[in-house]
PDB file of C-alpha atoms in Angstrom:
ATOM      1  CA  UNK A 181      11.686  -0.442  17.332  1.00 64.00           C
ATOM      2  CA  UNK A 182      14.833   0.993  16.217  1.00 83.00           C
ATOM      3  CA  UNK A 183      15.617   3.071  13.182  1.00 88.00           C
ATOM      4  CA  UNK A 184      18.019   0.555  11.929  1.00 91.00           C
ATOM      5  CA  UNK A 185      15.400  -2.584  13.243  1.00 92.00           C
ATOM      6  CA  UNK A 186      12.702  -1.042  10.966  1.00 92.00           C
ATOM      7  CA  UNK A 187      14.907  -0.476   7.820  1.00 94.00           C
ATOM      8  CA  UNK A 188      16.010  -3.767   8.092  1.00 95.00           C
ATOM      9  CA  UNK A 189      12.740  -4.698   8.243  1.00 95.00           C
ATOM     10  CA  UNK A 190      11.834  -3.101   4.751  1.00 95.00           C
ATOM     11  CA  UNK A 191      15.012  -4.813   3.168  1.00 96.00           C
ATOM     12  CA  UNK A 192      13.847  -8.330   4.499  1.00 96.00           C
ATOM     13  CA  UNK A 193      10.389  -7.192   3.194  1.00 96.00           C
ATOM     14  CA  UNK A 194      11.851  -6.397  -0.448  1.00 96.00           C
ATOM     15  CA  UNK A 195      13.624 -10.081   0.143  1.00 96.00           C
ATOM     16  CA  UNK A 196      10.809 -12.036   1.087  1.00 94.00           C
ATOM     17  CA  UNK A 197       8.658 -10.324  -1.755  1.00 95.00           C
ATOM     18  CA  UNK A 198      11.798 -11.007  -4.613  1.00 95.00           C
ATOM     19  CA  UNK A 199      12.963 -14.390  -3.571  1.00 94.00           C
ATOM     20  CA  UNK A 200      10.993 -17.489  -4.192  1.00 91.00           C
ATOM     21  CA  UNK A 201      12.852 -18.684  -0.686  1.00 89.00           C
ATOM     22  CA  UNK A 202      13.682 -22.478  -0.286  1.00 86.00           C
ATOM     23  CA  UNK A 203      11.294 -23.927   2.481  1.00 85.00           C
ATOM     24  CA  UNK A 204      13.977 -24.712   5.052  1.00 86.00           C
ATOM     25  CA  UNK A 205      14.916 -20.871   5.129  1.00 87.00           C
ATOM     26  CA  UNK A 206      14.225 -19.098   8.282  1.00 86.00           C
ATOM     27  CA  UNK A 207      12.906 -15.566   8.979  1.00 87.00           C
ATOM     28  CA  UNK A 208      16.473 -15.575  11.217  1.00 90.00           C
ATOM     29  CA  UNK A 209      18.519 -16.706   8.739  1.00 91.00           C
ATOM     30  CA  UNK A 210      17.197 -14.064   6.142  1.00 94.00           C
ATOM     31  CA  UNK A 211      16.817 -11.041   8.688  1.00 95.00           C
ATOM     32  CA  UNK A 212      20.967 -11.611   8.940  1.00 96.00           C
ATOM     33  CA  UNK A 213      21.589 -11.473   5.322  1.00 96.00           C
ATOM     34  CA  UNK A 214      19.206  -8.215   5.412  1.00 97.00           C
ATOM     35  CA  UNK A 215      21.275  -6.554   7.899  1.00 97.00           C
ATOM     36  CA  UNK A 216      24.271  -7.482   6.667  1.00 97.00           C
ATOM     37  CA  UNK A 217      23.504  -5.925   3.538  1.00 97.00           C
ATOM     38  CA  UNK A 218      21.987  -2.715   5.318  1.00 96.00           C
ATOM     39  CA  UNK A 219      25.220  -2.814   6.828  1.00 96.00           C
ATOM     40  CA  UNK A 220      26.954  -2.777   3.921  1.00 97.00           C
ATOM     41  CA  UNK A 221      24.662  -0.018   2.204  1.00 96.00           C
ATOM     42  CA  UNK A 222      25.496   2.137   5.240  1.00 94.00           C
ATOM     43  CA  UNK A 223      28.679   1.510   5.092  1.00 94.00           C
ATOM     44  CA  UNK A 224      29.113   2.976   1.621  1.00 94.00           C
ATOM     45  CA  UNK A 225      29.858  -0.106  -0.230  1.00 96.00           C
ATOM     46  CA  UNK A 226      29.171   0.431  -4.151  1.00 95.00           C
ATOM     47  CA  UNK A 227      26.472  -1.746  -6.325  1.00 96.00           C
ATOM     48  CA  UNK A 228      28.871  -3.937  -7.482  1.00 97.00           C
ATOM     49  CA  UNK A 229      30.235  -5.376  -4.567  1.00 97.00           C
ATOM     50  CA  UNK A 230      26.479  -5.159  -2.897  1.00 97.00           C
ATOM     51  CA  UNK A 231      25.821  -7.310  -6.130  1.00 97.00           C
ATOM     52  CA  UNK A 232      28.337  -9.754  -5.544  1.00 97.00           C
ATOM     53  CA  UNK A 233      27.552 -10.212  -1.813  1.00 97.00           C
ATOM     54  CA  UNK A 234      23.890 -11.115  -2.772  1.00 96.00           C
ATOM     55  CA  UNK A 235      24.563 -13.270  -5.649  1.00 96.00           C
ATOM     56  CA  UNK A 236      26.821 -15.222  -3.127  1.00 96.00           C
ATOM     57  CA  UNK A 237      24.010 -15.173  -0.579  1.00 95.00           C
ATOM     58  CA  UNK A 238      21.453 -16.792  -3.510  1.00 94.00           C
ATOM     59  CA  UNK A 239      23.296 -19.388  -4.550  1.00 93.00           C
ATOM     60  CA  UNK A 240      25.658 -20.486  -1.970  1.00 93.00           C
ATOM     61  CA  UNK A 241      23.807 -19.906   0.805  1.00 92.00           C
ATOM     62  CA  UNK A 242      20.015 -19.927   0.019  1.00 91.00           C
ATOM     63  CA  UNK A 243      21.477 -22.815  -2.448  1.00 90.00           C
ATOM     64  CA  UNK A 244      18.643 -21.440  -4.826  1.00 91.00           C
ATOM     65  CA  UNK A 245      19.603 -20.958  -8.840  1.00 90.00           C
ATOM     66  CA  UNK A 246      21.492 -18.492 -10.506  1.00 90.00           C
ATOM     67  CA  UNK A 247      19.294 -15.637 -11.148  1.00 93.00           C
ATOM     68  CA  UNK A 248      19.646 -11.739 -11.305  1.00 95.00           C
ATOM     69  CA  UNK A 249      16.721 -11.294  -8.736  1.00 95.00           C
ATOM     70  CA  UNK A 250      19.483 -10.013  -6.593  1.00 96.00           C
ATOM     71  CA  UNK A 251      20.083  -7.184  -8.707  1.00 97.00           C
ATOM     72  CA  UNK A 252      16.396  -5.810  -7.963  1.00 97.00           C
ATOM     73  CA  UNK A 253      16.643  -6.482  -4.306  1.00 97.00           C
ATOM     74  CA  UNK A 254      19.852  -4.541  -3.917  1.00 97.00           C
ATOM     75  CA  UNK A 255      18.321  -1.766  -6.458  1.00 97.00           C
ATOM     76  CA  UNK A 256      15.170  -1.454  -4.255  1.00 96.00           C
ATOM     77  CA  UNK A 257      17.115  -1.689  -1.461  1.00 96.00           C
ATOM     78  CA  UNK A 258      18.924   0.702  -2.621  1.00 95.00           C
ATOM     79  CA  UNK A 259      16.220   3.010  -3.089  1.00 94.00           C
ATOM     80  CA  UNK A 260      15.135   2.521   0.094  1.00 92.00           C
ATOM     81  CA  UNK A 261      18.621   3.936   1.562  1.00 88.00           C
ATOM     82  CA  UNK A 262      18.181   7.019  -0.711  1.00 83.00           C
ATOM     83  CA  UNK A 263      14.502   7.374   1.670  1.00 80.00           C
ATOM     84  CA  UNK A 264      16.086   7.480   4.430  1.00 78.00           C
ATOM     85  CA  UNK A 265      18.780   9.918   4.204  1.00 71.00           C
ATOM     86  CA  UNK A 266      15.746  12.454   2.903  1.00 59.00           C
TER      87      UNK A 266
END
C-alpha cells in the first residue's frame, strides 16, 4: 500500500469514527471525499477553506444535518498531516 493509500486510510478512519454516516453511504463514496481532502491538506489549503469543503460534503452531499463534526475531522485530520511530515 502506498504512502498516500494508507494516510487516506487514517482520514477515512477519523471519518467513519466522527460521522454518524447515512446508511446508503458507501466506503467508495467516503474514501473520495477522504482523498480529496488529503489532497487538499497536501496541497496547503488553510482550515478555513478545509472547513468549508467538509461542511459542504456533510450536508449537501452526505445530506446529513448541520453539525460542526466537520471541524474535528479536519482538526484530527489535521493532526494527522503534522505526523507525517515528522
Amino acid at each position: 500500500m502506498s504512502h498516500k493509500a494508507a494516510r487516506i486510510g487514517e482520514i477515512l478512519d477519523v471519518m467513519k469514527s466522527a460521522w454518524d454516516l447515512p446508511a446508503d453511504c458507501n466506503e467508495g463514496e467516503l474514501f473520495a471525499y477522504a482523498e480529496t481532502l488529503y489532497d487538499r491538506i497536501v496541497g496547503g489549503d488553510g482550515k478555513d477553506a478545509l472547513y468549508a469543503y467538509l461542511a459542504g460534503v456533510q450536508v449537501d452531499n452526505l445530506e446529513m444535518p448541520p453539525s460542526d463534526i466537520f471541524r474535528s475531522i479536519v482538526d484530527r485530520s489535521l493532526a494527522l498531516a503534522n505526523d507525517w511530515r515528522e
